[in-house]
Every structure is written in C-alpha cells, then in structure tokens.
C-alpha cells in the first residue's frame, strides 16, 4: 500500500538524519506519483462517456453535451402507512399531479409486473442530482436504481461517477484537498466481480478487495492507484457503483451475500443498478439493510426540449 505519515508523528519517531530525509523524499515521490496516476484515473472516468458512439450524433457534439440529468421516482410507503406526524401531505404534494406521485407501471414493460398504478406504494418524482447530493451526507449510504432494459441505468451511474471525478480533479488541481479526502468514484460490473473465485482460506473481505482491484486492473489502470482505491473503499467519501445486479448468475448467491456482508461493515456510498426482476430476486440477501429505492422516470417535456436544443 502507499506509505503515509501517521497523524501526530514526531521527528523523534522517524529514522535519524540522512535516513529520515531519504524516507521523507521517498514518501514525497510516491505521493506525487500517486496523485498523478489518480488524476489519470479520474480523467478516464470523465472522458469515458464521450467515447460511446451514439448513432446519428453529429461529430461536433460530444455525448456528454447531450446528457440530461434525469428525474427518478423515489420509493416509500404511502403516507397513510407512515407514523403519525409523517403522513401529512405538504402543499406541494397536494398540487402535484397524481402521475408524478405514483410511477406508472408502463415503465416496467416486459418486467412481468401488473399494469396500472402502484396503489400500495408511494413514488414521488425527484431530481437525481439533488438526491445524489443528499446521499453524500446522509446516514442512508446505500441506494438501488431500478429500470427496464435500455432506460439508462448504466448511463446514470457512469455520469454520476463522472460528476464526482470532475469534482475530485478540481480539488486535486487546486490543492484544496489531498488524495485521501477527495470524492472517489469506483465503477465495477457486479457479474464480473462475482466471477472472481475466492482463494482457499481467503477472507470474504480480502476476496472482495481483490475482486475490485482485478476489475480495475482489467480496465488498464496501473497497480499503484488500484491498490490505493481498494484501500479507500472503507471511507465515506468513496462511492462504489455496482452495475447489473440482475445479470449475476444464480450460482453466485453465496459470493454475493458475502460481498454485501463485508460492505455493510464499511462506510463507502453504494449505488446498485438493476432491472426490477433482478432486485426482486436478490433483495433478500440484503437482510435488514434497506436501500433507498429509485426508478428511472420518463423525461419531462422540458427535459426533452433541452435535449433537442442541445442536439441542434
């Protein structure tokens, strides 16, 4: 792992004279190299969406310039089921159209759910950007994003990671924060993570960390930032995006359960994406760890107009 000077470390705790200076010089070089390679990692996350080819897109327009932060439908129990004092509607709720408060099941076409309104659930349209900012400081650090095939779950995760990477790059370049405290997005494909076979006698935590490092290395990231990123998984300023829960094979149940048990003991923010049937299949493994549940909402007329204006 990357060496670090312990908080409160005194000069007498370091090796004497020349050896001490050599150690500090080595540490400085390693930290400088780490900062440079971490910046390269963050730049890759910011540039990756623009490498995606969109059929019919004019060459002069980058996909990121067309991206519209979507709204999401935030799940919760109906007000009538909330404890007294929490079930009262606000004036905004009373003025909100019914279809903005209840998600139409047409969003889940092909997901084997009933058509019509979800009368036993309460879903309110909210801004994903605002919700993401709330998750930053919320005690609720686990969220799941649901959506039918092709509705943009992976895209939402990629652009959320991009926004965090841009913020981290700004903080590092301005020296407002160091590598130990900047927001750190980490994107992994859950099916690939579950394909990593634990070694004999290896703890579930070691297997998970090795799996994340393997996933990052497979994307071409150098060893030094990969090791550093894995070491920061436990921190609350780290965001772990775990894509495609619905694609995890059924025979990976034990590995998935071990993974989630380890993550419960850490402090990172966790965003899982899945088709609804995948969440229904696997949510039992999360036990009493209830995530904030969102579903991708259809674009509003204003969002559609903004997209068209950016295109042309």
XYZ file of C-alpha atoms in Angstrom:
312
model
C 0.000 0.000 0.000
C 1.027 3.654 -0.327
C 3.120 4.787 2.657
C 1.703 7.573 4.782
C 2.949 9.651 7.700
C 0.934 8.799 10.769
C -1.113 11.638 12.291
C 0.796 13.107 15.238
C 4.071 11.555 14.124
C 7.018 13.352 15.792
C 10.506 13.874 14.407
C 11.929 11.503 17.019
C 9.712 8.716 15.713
C 11.491 8.802 12.327
C 14.883 7.334 11.458
C 17.874 9.544 12.229
C 19.255 12.337 9.994
C 20.056 11.182 6.447
C 17.929 8.066 6.674
C 14.999 10.181 7.805
C 15.461 12.605 4.912
C 15.687 9.715 2.471
C 12.442 8.258 3.834
C 10.657 11.591 3.517
C 11.988 12.111 0.000
C 10.815 8.637 -0.997
C 7.414 9.271 0.542
C 7.135 12.578 -1.324
C 7.978 10.923 -4.648
C 5.473 8.123 -4.064
C 2.718 10.547 -3.086
C 3.441 12.724 -6.105
C 3.322 9.698 -8.384
C 0.104 8.533 -6.746
C -1.506 11.950 -7.228
C -0.563 11.962 -10.914
C -1.838 8.430 -11.523
C -5.027 9.046 -9.539
C -5.643 12.150 -11.672
C -5.212 9.971 -14.770
C -7.770 7.527 -13.336
C -10.233 10.353 -12.660
C -9.707 11.819 -16.145
C -10.539 8.437 -17.625
C -13.868 8.444 -15.762
C -14.648 11.946 -17.023
C -13.746 11.148 -20.637
C -15.212 7.629 -20.899
C -18.821 8.710 -21.690
C -17.611 10.698 -24.708
C -16.090 7.555 -26.212
C -19.526 5.979 -26.530
C -20.825 6.204 -30.085
C -24.362 7.492 -30.435
C -25.874 6.660 -33.844
C -26.807 9.796 -35.735
C -24.924 12.140 -33.409
C -23.157 14.999 -35.225
C -19.375 14.620 -34.891
C -19.080 18.084 -33.380
C -21.263 17.119 -30.405
C -19.911 15.059 -27.532
C -22.367 12.652 -25.855
C -21.731 14.361 -22.522
C -23.020 17.622 -24.027
C -26.327 15.912 -24.789
C -26.758 14.240 -21.419
C -29.738 15.339 -19.354
C -29.689 14.521 -15.651
C -32.892 12.507 -15.250
C -35.523 12.558 -12.592
C -36.128 9.447 -10.550
C -39.152 8.020 -8.782
C -38.268 7.675 -5.114
C -39.989 4.818 -3.361
C -41.560 4.996 0.068
C -44.610 3.722 1.917
C -47.887 5.579 1.306
C -48.441 8.469 3.729
C -51.261 6.529 5.401
C -48.737 3.863 6.478
C -46.214 6.301 7.964
C -46.139 7.045 11.719
C -48.385 9.862 12.892
C -46.883 13.221 12.071
C -45.059 11.990 8.969
C -48.060 11.120 6.841
C -49.364 14.619 6.242
C -49.107 15.910 2.698
C -47.333 19.168 2.054
C -48.962 21.849 -0.125
C -46.564 20.811 -2.882
C -47.752 17.196 -2.620
C -51.388 18.217 -2.894
C -50.676 20.288 -6.006
C -48.521 17.615 -7.659
C -50.271 15.657 -10.434
C -51.111 12.098 -9.439
C -48.812 10.623 -12.072
C -45.861 12.492 -10.607
C -46.553 10.931 -7.239
C -47.220 7.419 -8.444
C -44.959 5.788 -11.009
C -46.845 4.247 -13.918
C -46.135 0.553 -14.362
C -45.635 1.201 -18.060
C -42.030 1.969 -17.089
C -41.600 -1.749 -16.435
C -42.928 -3.134 -19.707
C -41.607 -6.658 -20.045
C -40.720 -6.894 -16.362
C -43.671 -9.144 -15.527
C -45.481 -6.684 -13.309
C -49.078 -5.596 -13.324
C -50.204 -2.690 -15.445
C -51.817 0.311 -13.837
C -50.934 2.400 -10.816
C -48.889 1.153 -7.868
C -51.598 1.788 -5.305
C -49.685 0.224 -2.380
C -46.515 2.199 -2.933
C -45.674 5.859 -2.871
C -43.362 7.169 -5.549
C -42.569 10.813 -5.974
C -40.645 12.351 -8.861
C -37.419 13.931 -7.606
C -34.231 15.249 -9.196
C -31.495 12.615 -9.326
C -28.816 15.301 -8.980
C -30.410 16.548 -5.764
C -30.818 13.011 -4.449
C -27.176 12.241 -5.223
C -26.131 15.297 -3.228
C -28.318 14.172 -0.322
C -26.719 10.717 -0.351
C -23.316 12.355 0.098
C -24.054 13.269 3.736
C -26.988 11.016 4.504
C -26.764 8.161 7.027
C -28.507 6.157 4.301
C -25.462 5.289 2.181
C -26.955 2.509 0.054
C -29.234 3.134 -2.947
C -30.581 0.987 -5.748
C -31.528 2.332 -9.190
C -34.185 0.264 -10.980
C -35.239 0.459 -14.589
C -36.343 -1.596 -17.567
C -33.806 -2.629 -20.237
C -32.361 0.316 -22.138
C -33.747 3.032 -19.873
C -30.309 4.330 -18.879
C -29.311 2.746 -15.554
C -25.669 2.242 -16.539
C -25.581 5.681 -18.160
C -26.890 7.298 -14.970
C -24.195 5.526 -12.923
C -21.459 6.494 -15.405
C -22.430 10.172 -15.379
C -22.785 10.233 -11.599
C -19.244 8.829 -11.394
C -18.143 11.406 -13.973
C -19.514 14.294 -11.900
C -17.694 13.042 -8.796
C -14.473 12.543 -10.778
C -14.670 16.102 -12.126
C -15.118 17.416 -8.584
C -12.145 15.364 -7.335
C -9.929 16.559 -10.196
C -10.754 20.183 -9.414
C -9.914 19.684 -5.726
C -6.616 17.968 -6.513
C -5.517 20.507 -9.119
C -6.376 23.427 -6.845
C -4.759 21.600 -3.905
C -7.912 22.197 -1.891
C -7.881 18.512 -0.871
C -5.433 15.640 -0.979
C -5.773 12.146 -2.385
C -7.002 10.843 0.970
C -10.120 13.024 1.142
C -11.390 13.819 -2.381
C -14.596 12.117 -3.578
C -13.557 8.846 -5.184
C -15.945 7.079 -7.614
C -15.330 3.388 -8.326
C -17.309 1.559 -11.016
C -17.486 -2.231 -11.181
C -19.676 -4.714 -13.006
C -21.262 -6.942 -10.369
C -21.302 -10.079 -12.559
C -17.543 -9.756 -13.186
C -16.917 -9.082 -9.511
C -18.795 -12.257 -8.609
C -16.716 -14.231 -11.131
C -13.592 -13.750 -9.000
C -13.077 -17.062 -7.185
C -12.016 -16.754 -3.521
C -8.711 -18.406 -2.666
C -8.651 -21.262 -0.152
C -8.604 -19.732 3.313
C -9.124 -16.212 1.988
C -11.483 -13.986 3.971
C -14.588 -12.579 2.328
C -13.185 -9.048 2.699
C -9.869 -9.944 1.054
C -11.694 -11.692 -1.789
C -13.914 -8.651 -2.371
C -10.998 -6.217 -2.370
C -9.009 -8.445 -4.689
C -12.028 -8.655 -6.996
C -12.371 -4.870 -7.146
C -8.649 -4.461 -7.813
C -8.829 -7.132 -10.541
C -11.753 -5.324 -12.165
C -9.847 -2.035 -12.181
C -6.638 -3.619 -13.466
C -8.581 -5.290 -16.305
C -9.523 -1.801 -17.491
C -5.857 -0.857 -17.767
C -5.358 1.143 -14.582
C -1.854 0.930 -13.029
C -1.181 -1.052 -9.880
C -0.451 1.915 -7.588
C -3.811 3.725 -7.941
C -5.665 0.381 -7.941
C -4.157 -0.528 -4.570
C -4.896 2.938 -3.234
C -8.513 2.852 -4.437
C -9.097 -0.536 -2.812
C -7.639 0.839 0.417
C -10.127 3.701 0.322
C -13.236 1.550 -0.182
C -13.911 1.769 3.539
C -14.091 5.576 3.529
C -17.408 7.529 3.378
C -16.033 9.774 0.605
C -15.722 6.744 -1.705
C -18.638 5.905 -3.999
C -18.892 2.291 -5.162
C -21.107 1.934 -8.250
C -22.095 -1.729 -8.729
C -23.768 -2.213 -12.095
C -26.048 -5.007 -13.394
C -27.229 -6.836 -10.278
C -29.811 -8.574 -12.471
C -27.016 -10.210 -14.521
C -25.453 -12.037 -11.554
C -25.740 -15.817 -12.070
C -27.915 -17.758 -9.643
C -24.992 -19.958 -8.539
C -23.184 -16.846 -7.229
C -25.600 -16.401 -4.314
C -23.042 -17.210 -1.597
C -20.455 -14.839 -3.079
C -22.990 -12.039 -3.425
C -24.158 -12.469 0.137
C -20.563 -12.441 1.439
C -19.877 -9.309 -0.598
C -22.826 -7.444 0.887
C -21.981 -8.556 4.431
C -18.497 -7.073 4.007
C -19.831 -3.816 2.549
C -22.227 -3.387 5.470
C -19.201 -3.090 7.765
C -17.539 -0.398 5.647
C -18.531 3.250 5.201
C -18.473 3.856 1.439
C -21.514 5.033 -0.518
C -23.014 2.228 -2.609
C -25.145 2.593 -5.737
C -26.510 -0.635 -7.262
C -28.281 -0.740 -10.635
C -30.674 -3.478 -11.649
C -33.746 -4.371 -13.627
C -36.728 -4.738 -11.287
C -36.898 -8.534 -11.539
C -33.202 -8.738 -10.580
C -33.814 -6.714 -7.453
C -36.805 -8.877 -6.560
C -34.604 -11.965 -6.989
C -31.697 -10.788 -4.841
C -33.079 -8.291 -2.328
C -33.475 -10.996 0.313
C -29.687 -11.227 0.587
C -29.537 -7.677 1.886
C -31.469 -8.622 5.033
C -32.377 -5.618 7.173
C -30.119 -3.327 5.130
C -32.820 -1.413 3.279
C -31.544 0.804 0.471
C -33.111 3.980 -0.813
C -35.010 2.766 -3.887
C -35.322 4.769 -7.095
C -36.748 4.064 -10.522
C -35.807 5.998 -13.603
C -38.582 8.401 -14.533
C -39.576 9.284 -18.095
C -38.227 12.601 -19.335
C -40.454 15.627 -18.881
C -41.347 17.899 -21.798
C -38.790 20.450 -20.571
C -36.068 17.785 -20.449
C -36.941 16.586 -23.942
C -36.848 20.137 -25.270
C -33.461 20.720 -23.615
C -32.095 17.560 -25.254
C -33.390 18.547 -28.703
C -31.982 22.066 -28.352
C -28.558 20.689 -27.452
C -28.670 18.306 -30.418
C -29.416 21.016 -32.946
